[in-house]
């Protein structure tokens, strides 16, 4: 990747579990039709590897409308599972796919550019991270700093300020198993961070005002070398099914 509000309440992604069982296989046209037929389901989606349950719809502080889940995955480090993650976008995708494509600037589905288009588009998106083991704040933020450093080698004063805010949000925290962290991009240059001991985000803990820092973090999950390949794969496959049906 280069630097730089989704269905009626019945929309869900029970098909994600099936997609994640074979993440390296791109959906055929028949598979895409199957995904589309199976979008109606329960209130939760389960990430298979960690058995973490994510709500189909999500409301985050700082944005009034609901977001809908598009994909799930997990991250491990040295074969130890650290967290499960889910990606959400604004609800308009499933209400009017063509209007959403126009809003996102997606004329033709292109796997190589779809995530870039979504980041730059005026559509809200959120990454939900749920820890499956205890992690201290320093370890957690350092891991994300490594992701950001891929894109930002020599930060500007604005980027330094944004990075300092990002780091201080997590330093000194003991992040227990089950802690939820929400990174919500309300616009490219504005990302909200919410940290909750459960899956009920109720406050904004920090606001990052740097498009380049926000993009670097987003790219770490949806760029060419994602920290959670399973998250990117399942999200990409459902996006393809929705945007090419």
PDB file of C-alpha atoms in Angstrom:
ATOM      1  CA  UNK A   1       0.000   0.000   0.000  1.00  0.00           C
ATOM      2  CA  UNK A   2       1.196   3.518  -0.681  1.00  0.00           C
ATOM      3  CA  UNK A   3       1.089   6.264   1.935  1.00  0.00           C
ATOM      4  CA  UNK A   4      -1.254   8.828   1.691  1.00  0.00           C
ATOM      5  CA  UNK A   5     -21.450   5.167   7.985  1.00  0.00           C
ATOM      6  CA  UNK A   6     -23.511  -1.262   6.248  1.00  0.00           C
ATOM      7  CA  UNK A   7     -26.600  -3.384   6.085  1.00  0.00           C
ATOM      8  CA  UNK A   8     -29.928  -3.534   7.761  1.00  0.00           C
ATOM      9  CA  UNK A   9     -29.830  -4.952  11.275  1.00  0.00           C
ATOM     10  CA  UNK A  10     -29.990  -8.459   9.843  1.00  0.00           C
ATOM     11  CA  UNK A  11     -26.514  -8.184   8.312  1.00  0.00           C
ATOM     12  CA  UNK A  12     -23.941 -10.406   9.898  1.00  0.00           C
ATOM     13  CA  UNK A  13     -20.916 -12.435   8.870  1.00  0.00           C
ATOM     14  CA  UNK A  14     -21.400 -16.071   9.901  1.00  0.00           C
ATOM     15  CA  UNK A  15     -19.653 -16.886   6.624  1.00  0.00           C
ATOM     16  CA  UNK A  16     -16.426 -15.427   7.980  1.00  0.00           C
ATOM     17  CA  UNK A  17     -15.742 -18.585   9.951  1.00  0.00           C
ATOM     18  CA  UNK A  18     -15.857 -20.647   6.792  1.00  0.00           C
ATOM     19  CA  UNK A  19     -13.663 -18.166   4.949  1.00  0.00           C
ATOM     20  CA  UNK A  20     -11.070 -18.157   7.723  1.00  0.00           C
ATOM     21  CA  UNK A  21     -10.725 -21.911   7.602  1.00  0.00           C
ATOM     22  CA  UNK A  22      -9.156 -21.506   4.169  1.00  0.00           C
ATOM     23  CA  UNK A  23      -7.745 -17.953   4.187  1.00  0.00           C
ATOM     24  CA  UNK A  24      -5.401 -18.487   1.255  1.00  0.00           C
ATOM     25  CA  UNK A  25      -8.199 -19.373  -1.148  1.00  0.00           C
ATOM     26  CA  UNK A  26      -9.850 -16.494  -2.952  1.00  0.00           C
ATOM     27  CA  UNK A  27     -13.631 -16.872  -3.238  1.00  0.00           C
ATOM     28  CA  UNK A  28     -14.987 -18.127  -6.533  1.00  0.00           C
ATOM     29  CA  UNK A  29     -18.102 -16.530  -8.014  1.00  0.00           C
ATOM     30  CA  UNK A  30     -20.155 -19.359  -6.531  1.00  0.00           C
ATOM     31  CA  UNK A  31     -18.482 -18.889  -3.156  1.00  0.00           C
ATOM     32  CA  UNK A  32     -19.254 -15.177  -3.293  1.00  0.00           C
ATOM     33  CA  UNK A  33     -22.933 -15.928  -3.906  1.00  0.00           C
ATOM     34  CA  UNK A  34     -22.889 -18.275  -0.914  1.00  0.00           C
ATOM     35  CA  UNK A  35     -21.397 -15.555   1.259  1.00  0.00           C
ATOM     36  CA  UNK A  36     -24.038 -13.092   0.161  1.00  0.00           C
ATOM     37  CA  UNK A  37     -26.823 -15.586   0.929  1.00  0.00           C
ATOM     38  CA  UNK A  38     -25.450 -16.241   4.411  1.00  0.00           C
ATOM     39  CA  UNK A  39     -25.091 -12.647   5.606  1.00  0.00           C
ATOM     40  CA  UNK A  40     -28.158 -12.921   7.846  1.00  0.00           C
ATOM     41  CA  UNK A  41     -27.352 -14.477  11.209  1.00  0.00           C
ATOM     42  CA  UNK A  42     -26.899 -14.049  14.947  1.00  0.00           C
ATOM     43  CA  UNK A  43     -25.660 -11.106  16.939  1.00  0.00           C
ATOM     44  CA  UNK A  44     -22.060 -12.325  17.211  1.00  0.00           C
ATOM     45  CA  UNK A  45     -19.233 -13.579  15.051  1.00  0.00           C
ATOM     46  CA  UNK A  46     -16.647 -15.960  16.534  1.00  0.00           C
ATOM     47  CA  UNK A  47     -12.973 -15.798  15.622  1.00  0.00           C
ATOM     48  CA  UNK A  48     -12.237 -19.509  15.248  1.00  0.00           C
ATOM     49  CA  UNK A  49      -8.618 -19.747  16.387  1.00  0.00           C
ATOM     50  CA  UNK A  50      -9.011 -17.858  19.679  1.00  0.00           C
ATOM     51  CA  UNK A  51     -12.744 -18.532  20.158  1.00  0.00           C
ATOM     52  CA  UNK A  52     -13.241 -14.820  20.864  1.00  0.00           C
ATOM     53  CA  UNK A  53     -16.764 -13.550  20.197  1.00  0.00           C
ATOM     54  CA  UNK A  54     -17.245 -10.189  18.472  1.00  0.00           C
ATOM     55  CA  UNK A  55     -20.561  -8.333  18.146  1.00  0.00           C
ATOM     56  CA  UNK A  56     -21.932  -8.143  14.625  1.00  0.00           C
ATOM     57  CA  UNK A  57     -22.648  -4.449  15.160  1.00  0.00           C
ATOM     58  CA  UNK A  58     -20.445  -2.022  17.065  1.00  0.00           C
ATOM     59  CA  UNK A  59     -20.952   1.462  18.439  1.00  0.00           C
ATOM     60  CA  UNK A  60     -17.845   3.379  19.441  1.00  0.00           C
ATOM     61  CA  UNK A  61     -17.466   6.644  21.361  1.00  0.00           C
ATOM     62  CA  UNK A  62     -17.187   9.633  19.065  1.00  0.00           C
ATOM     63  CA  UNK A  63     -19.431   8.234  16.326  1.00  0.00           C
ATOM     64  CA  UNK A  64     -23.182   7.903  16.696  1.00  0.00           C
ATOM     65  CA  UNK A  65     -24.019   5.382  13.973  1.00  0.00           C
ATOM     66  CA  UNK A  66     -23.402   1.626  14.170  1.00  0.00           C
ATOM     67  CA  UNK A  67     -20.554  -0.113  12.398  1.00  0.00           C
ATOM     68  CA  UNK A  68     -20.765  -3.634  11.001  1.00  0.00           C
ATOM     69  CA  UNK A  69     -18.164  -6.391  11.086  1.00  0.00           C
ATOM     70  CA  UNK A  70     -16.317  -7.342   7.924  1.00  0.00           C
ATOM     71  CA  UNK A  71     -13.592  -9.701   9.070  1.00  0.00           C
ATOM     72  CA  UNK A  72     -11.889 -11.361  12.032  1.00  0.00           C
ATOM     73  CA  UNK A  73      -8.436 -12.725  12.713  1.00  0.00           C
ATOM     74  CA  UNK A  74      -5.767 -13.089  15.351  1.00  0.00           C
ATOM     75  CA  UNK A  75      -2.157 -12.224  16.042  1.00  0.00           C
ATOM     76  CA  UNK A  76       0.444 -14.481  17.523  1.00  0.00           C
ATOM     77  CA  UNK A  77       4.031 -13.864  18.551  1.00  0.00           C
ATOM     78  CA  UNK A  78       6.492 -16.734  18.652  1.00  0.00           C
ATOM     79  CA  UNK A  79       3.558 -19.130  18.273  1.00  0.00           C
ATOM     80  CA  UNK A  80       1.781 -17.593  21.285  1.00  0.00           C
ATOM     81  CA  UNK A  81      -1.610 -16.061  20.569  1.00  0.00           C
ATOM     82  CA  UNK A  82      -1.745 -12.449  21.785  1.00  0.00           C
ATOM     83  CA  UNK A  83      -5.069 -11.057  20.607  1.00  0.00           C
ATOM     84  CA  UNK A  84      -8.066 -11.514  18.356  1.00  0.00           C
ATOM     85  CA  UNK A  85      -9.139  -8.673  16.089  1.00  0.00           C
ATOM     86  CA  UNK A  86     -12.152  -7.623  14.042  1.00  0.00           C
ATOM     87  CA  UNK A  87     -12.560  -4.948  11.393  1.00  0.00           C
ATOM     88  CA  UNK A  88     -15.727  -2.850  11.148  1.00  0.00           C
ATOM     89  CA  UNK A  89     -16.970  -0.270   8.646  1.00  0.00           C
ATOM     90  CA  UNK A  90     -19.901   2.110   8.623  1.00  0.00           C
ATOM     91  CA  UNK A  91     -23.342   0.604   8.127  1.00  0.00           C
ATOM     92  CA  UNK A  92     -23.980   2.065   4.683  1.00  0.00           C
ATOM     93  CA  UNK A  93     -22.125  -0.770   2.918  1.00  0.00           C
ATOM     94  CA  UNK A  94     -24.997  -3.207   3.271  1.00  0.00           C
ATOM     95  CA  UNK A  95     -27.797  -0.673   2.896  1.00  0.00           C
ATOM     96  CA  UNK A  96     -26.692   0.563  -0.509  1.00  0.00           C
ATOM     97  CA  UNK A  97     -23.555  -1.111  -1.825  1.00  0.00           C
ATOM     98  CA  UNK A  98     -23.401   0.993  -4.993  1.00  0.00           C
ATOM     99  CA  UNK A  99     -23.668   4.239  -3.018  1.00  0.00           C
ATOM    100  CA  UNK A 100     -20.988   2.995  -0.615  1.00  0.00           C
ATOM    101  CA  UNK A 101     -18.683   2.135  -3.534  1.00  0.00           C
ATOM    102  CA  UNK A 102     -19.150   5.632  -4.935  1.00  0.00           C
ATOM    103  CA  UNK A 103     -18.491   7.164  -1.531  1.00  0.00           C
ATOM    104  CA  UNK A 104     -15.348   5.069  -1.101  1.00  0.00           C
ATOM    105  CA  UNK A 105     -14.155   5.755  -4.622  1.00  0.00           C
ATOM    106  CA  UNK A 106     -14.305   2.079  -5.596  1.00  0.00           C
ATOM    107  CA  UNK A 107     -15.353   1.797  -9.241  1.00  0.00           C
ATOM    108  CA  UNK A 108     -14.078  -1.740  -9.783  1.00  0.00           C
ATOM    109  CA  UNK A 109     -13.046  -4.148  -7.022  1.00  0.00           C
ATOM    110  CA  UNK A 110      -9.261  -4.378  -6.962  1.00  0.00           C
ATOM    111  CA  UNK A 111      -7.683  -6.486  -4.221  1.00  0.00           C
ATOM    112  CA  UNK A 112      -4.412  -4.557  -4.462  1.00  0.00           C
ATOM    113  CA  UNK A 113      -5.981  -1.168  -3.754  1.00  0.00           C
ATOM    114  CA  UNK A 114      -9.252  -1.807  -1.865  1.00  0.00           C
ATOM    115  CA  UNK A 115      -7.804  -1.210   1.606  1.00  0.00           C
ATOM    116  CA  UNK A 116      -6.066   1.985   0.510  1.00  0.00           C
ATOM    117  CA  UNK A 117      -9.370   3.195  -0.931  1.00  0.00           C
ATOM    118  CA  UNK A 118     -11.212   2.441   2.298  1.00  0.00           C
ATOM    119  CA  UNK A 119      -8.636   4.301   4.404  1.00  0.00           C
ATOM    120  CA  UNK A 120      -8.779   7.418   2.241  1.00  0.00           C
ATOM    121  CA  UNK A 121     -12.573   7.351   1.846  1.00  0.00           C
ATOM    122  CA  UNK A 122     -14.946   9.407   4.036  1.00  0.00           C
ATOM    123  CA  UNK A 123     -16.267   6.223   5.663  1.00  0.00           C
ATOM    124  CA  UNK A 124     -15.738   5.408   9.337  1.00  0.00           C
ATOM    125  CA  UNK A 125     -13.841   2.215  10.119  1.00  0.00           C
ATOM    126  CA  UNK A 126     -12.742   0.642  13.375  1.00  0.00           C
ATOM    127  CA  UNK A 127     -10.380  -2.080  14.502  1.00  0.00           C
ATOM    128  CA  UNK A 128     -11.431  -4.004  17.616  1.00  0.00           C
ATOM    129  CA  UNK A 129      -8.633  -5.822  19.447  1.00  0.00           C
ATOM    130  CA  UNK A 130      -9.372  -8.227  22.311  1.00  0.00           C
ATOM    131  CA  UNK A 131      -6.444  -9.567  24.289  1.00  0.00           C
ATOM    132  CA  UNK A 132      -6.331 -13.317  24.898  1.00  0.00           C
ATOM    133  CA  UNK A 133      -3.481 -13.047  27.411  1.00  0.00           C
ATOM    134  CA  UNK A 134      -2.185 -10.444  29.890  1.00  0.00           C
ATOM    135  CA  UNK A 135       0.112  -7.870  28.284  1.00  0.00           C
ATOM    136  CA  UNK A 136       1.715  -4.824  29.875  1.00  0.00           C
ATOM    137  CA  UNK A 137       1.111  -1.530  28.155  1.00  0.00           C
ATOM    138  CA  UNK A 138       4.730  -0.997  27.199  1.00  0.00           C
ATOM    139  CA  UNK A 139       4.962  -4.323  25.377  1.00  0.00           C
ATOM    140  CA  UNK A 140       1.698  -3.673  23.548  1.00  0.00           C
ATOM    141  CA  UNK A 141       2.577  -0.174  22.397  1.00  0.00           C
ATOM    142  CA  UNK A 142       6.110  -1.146  21.425  1.00  0.00           C
ATOM    143  CA  UNK A 143       4.716  -3.825  19.123  1.00  0.00           C
ATOM    144  CA  UNK A 144       2.496  -1.244  17.424  1.00  0.00           C
ATOM    145  CA  UNK A 145       5.380   1.235  17.297  1.00  0.00           C
ATOM    146  CA  UNK A 146       7.310  -1.331  15.293  1.00  0.00           C
ATOM    147  CA  UNK A 147       4.401  -1.449  12.854  1.00  0.00           C
ATOM    148  CA  UNK A 148       4.316   2.342  12.536  1.00  0.00           C
ATOM    149  CA  UNK A 149       8.099   2.523  12.075  1.00  0.00           C
ATOM    150  CA  UNK A 150       7.811   0.622   8.789  1.00  0.00           C
ATOM    151  CA  UNK A 151       6.221   3.730   7.265  1.00  0.00           C
ATOM    152  CA  UNK A 152       7.698   6.554   9.337  1.00  0.00           C
ATOM    153  CA  UNK A 153      11.479   6.519   9.569  1.00  0.00           C
ATOM    154  CA  UNK A 154      12.122  10.176  10.436  1.00  0.00           C
ATOM    155  CA  UNK A 155       9.006  11.620  12.055  1.00  0.00           C
ATOM    156  CA  UNK A 156       8.081  15.270  11.698  1.00  0.00           C
ATOM    157  CA  UNK A 157       7.144  17.408  14.715  1.00  0.00           C
ATOM    158  CA  UNK A 158       3.455  16.657  14.079  1.00  0.00           C
ATOM    159  CA  UNK A 159       4.147  12.943  13.835  1.00  0.00           C
ATOM    160  CA  UNK A 160       6.291  13.023  16.986  1.00  0.00           C
ATOM    161  CA  UNK A 161       3.434  14.644  18.880  1.00  0.00           C
ATOM    162  CA  UNK A 162       0.956  12.054  17.598  1.00  0.00           C
ATOM    163  CA  UNK A 163       3.335   9.187  18.438  1.00  0.00           C
ATOM    164  CA  UNK A 164       3.871  10.578  21.937  1.00  0.00           C
ATOM    165  CA  UNK A 165       0.106  10.727  22.511  1.00  0.00           C
ATOM    166  CA  UNK A 166      -0.269   7.194  21.187  1.00  0.00           C
ATOM    167  CA  UNK A 167       2.472   5.803  23.422  1.00  0.00           C
ATOM    168  CA  UNK A 168       1.370   7.596  26.596  1.00  0.00           C
ATOM    169  CA  UNK A 169      -2.140   6.166  26.169  1.00  0.00           C
ATOM    170  CA  UNK A 170      -0.820   2.658  26.847  1.00  0.00           C
ATOM    171  CA  UNK A 171       2.312   3.122  28.972  1.00  0.00           C
ATOM    172  CA  UNK A 172       1.756   2.226  32.622  1.00  0.00           C
ATOM    173  CA  UNK A 173      -1.356   0.190  31.918  1.00  0.00           C
ATOM    174  CA  UNK A 174      -1.695  -3.466  32.787  1.00  0.00           C
ATOM    175  CA  UNK A 175      -3.766  -4.835  29.957  1.00  0.00           C
ATOM    176  CA  UNK A 176      -5.462  -7.949  31.254  1.00  0.00           C
ATOM    177  CA  UNK A 177      -6.832 -10.830  29.235  1.00  0.00           C
ATOM    178  CA  UNK A 178     -10.215  -9.746  27.878  1.00  0.00           C
ATOM    179  CA  UNK A 179      -9.275  -6.079  27.595  1.00  0.00           C
ATOM    180  CA  UNK A 180     -10.702  -4.484  24.445  1.00  0.00           C
ATOM    181  CA  UNK A 181      -8.903  -1.802  22.464  1.00  0.00           C
ATOM    182  CA  UNK A 182     -10.684   0.121  19.728  1.00  0.00           C
ATOM    183  CA  UNK A 183      -8.910   2.116  17.039  1.00  0.00           C
ATOM    184  CA  UNK A 184     -11.523   4.107  15.139  1.00  0.00           C
ATOM    185  CA  UNK A 185     -10.622   6.130  12.071  1.00  0.00           C
ATOM    186  CA  UNK A 186     -13.380   8.748  11.841  1.00  0.00           C
ATOM    187  CA  UNK A 187     -11.358  10.364   9.071  1.00  0.00           C
ATOM    188  CA  UNK A 188      -7.815   9.792   7.812  1.00  0.00           C
ATOM    189  CA  UNK A 189      -6.299  12.478  10.018  1.00  0.00           C
ATOM    190  CA  UNK A 190      -8.329  11.641  13.124  1.00  0.00           C
ATOM    191  CA  UNK A 191      -8.205   8.317  14.971  1.00  0.00           C
ATOM    192  CA  UNK A 192      -9.904   7.684  18.316  1.00  0.00           C
ATOM    193  CA  UNK A 193      -8.595   5.201  20.873  1.00  0.00           C
ATOM    194  CA  UNK A 194     -10.878   3.577  23.426  1.00  0.00           C
ATOM    195  CA  UNK A 195      -9.758   1.021  26.010  1.00  0.00           C
ATOM    196  CA  UNK A 196     -12.270  -1.081  27.920  1.00  0.00           C
ATOM    197  CA  UNK A 197     -12.050  -3.981  30.360  1.00  0.00           C
ATOM    198  CA  UNK A 198     -14.936  -5.554  28.464  1.00  0.00           C
ATOM    199  CA  UNK A 199     -16.490  -5.177  25.028  1.00  0.00           C
ATOM    200  CA  UNK A 200     -18.363  -2.006  25.869  1.00  0.00           C
ATOM    201  CA  UNK A 201     -16.334   1.055  24.829  1.00  0.00           C
ATOM    202  CA  UNK A 202     -17.721   4.005  26.757  1.00  0.00           C
ATOM    203  CA  UNK A 203     -15.109   6.740  26.490  1.00  0.00           C
ATOM    204  CA  UNK A 204     -12.419   8.156  24.239  1.00  0.00           C
ATOM    205  CA  UNK A 205      -9.006   7.664  25.858  1.00  0.00           C
ATOM    206  CA  UNK A 206      -6.974   9.445  23.190  1.00  0.00           C
ATOM    207  CA  UNK A 207      -7.238  11.156  19.827  1.00  0.00           C
ATOM    208  CA  UNK A 208      -4.463  10.880  17.249  1.00  0.00           C
ATOM    209  CA  UNK A 209      -4.389  13.763  14.789  1.00  0.00           C
ATOM    210  CA  UNK A 210      -1.936  12.725  12.113  1.00  0.00           C
ATOM    211  CA  UNK A 211      -2.919  11.193   8.793  1.00  0.00           C
ATOM    212  CA  UNK A 212       0.515   9.650   8.296  1.00  0.00           C
ATOM    213  CA  UNK A 213       0.671   8.046  11.745  1.00  0.00           C
ATOM    214  CA  UNK A 214      -2.910   6.812  11.416  1.00  0.00           C
ATOM    215  CA  UNK A 215      -2.182   5.405   7.980  1.00  0.00           C
ATOM    216  CA  UNK A 216       1.002   3.695   9.160  1.00  0.00           C
ATOM    217  CA  UNK A 217      -0.937   1.884  11.866  1.00  0.00           C
ATOM    218  CA  UNK A 218      -3.737   0.948   9.436  1.00  0.00           C
ATOM    219  CA  UNK A 219      -1.198  -0.270   6.915  1.00  0.00           C
ATOM    220  CA  UNK A 220       0.326  -2.540   9.558  1.00  0.00           C
ATOM    221  CA  UNK A 221      -2.926  -4.496   9.580  1.00  0.00           C
ATOM    222  CA  UNK A 222      -3.998  -4.167   5.934  1.00  0.00           C
ATOM    223  CA  UNK A 223      -0.817  -3.515   3.985  1.00  0.00           C
ATOM    224  CA  UNK A 224       1.522  -5.891   2.196  1.00  0.00           C
ATOM    225  CA  UNK A 225       2.926  -7.409   5.418  1.00  0.00           C
ATOM    226  CA  UNK A 226      -0.032  -7.496   7.833  1.00  0.00           C
ATOM    227  CA  UNK A 227       0.566  -8.420  11.464  1.00  0.00           C
ATOM    228  CA  UNK A 228      -2.583 -10.542  11.252  1.00  0.00           C
ATOM    229  CA  UNK A 229      -2.792 -12.184   7.821  1.00  0.00           C
ATOM    230  CA  UNK A 230      -5.996 -13.954   8.871  1.00  0.00           C
ATOM    231  CA  UNK A 231      -7.738 -10.618   9.577  1.00  0.00           C
ATOM    232  CA  UNK A 232      -6.767  -9.127   6.231  1.00  0.00           C
ATOM    233  CA  UNK A 233      -7.682 -12.308   4.362  1.00  0.00           C
ATOM    234  CA  UNK A 234     -11.164 -12.734   5.839  1.00  0.00           C
ATOM    235  CA  UNK A 235     -11.923  -9.018   5.414  1.00  0.00           C
ATOM    236  CA  UNK A 236     -10.748  -9.013   1.813  1.00  0.00           C
ATOM    237  CA  UNK A 237     -12.816 -12.061   0.909  1.00  0.00           C
ATOM    238  CA  UNK A 238     -16.049 -10.667   2.329  1.00  0.00           C
ATOM    239  CA  UNK A 239     -15.376  -7.305   0.703  1.00  0.00           C
ATOM    240  CA  UNK A 240     -14.948  -9.037  -2.629  1.00  0.00           C
ATOM    241  CA  UNK A 241     -18.160 -11.002  -2.135  1.00  0.00           C
ATOM    242  CA  UNK A 242     -20.099  -7.830  -1.291  1.00  0.00           C
ATOM    243  CA  UNK A 243     -18.590  -5.501  -3.876  1.00  0.00           C
ATOM    244  CA  UNK A 244     -18.687  -7.883  -6.845  1.00  0.00           C
ATOM    245  CA  UNK A 245     -22.056  -9.550  -6.291  1.00  0.00           C
TER     246      UNK A 245
END
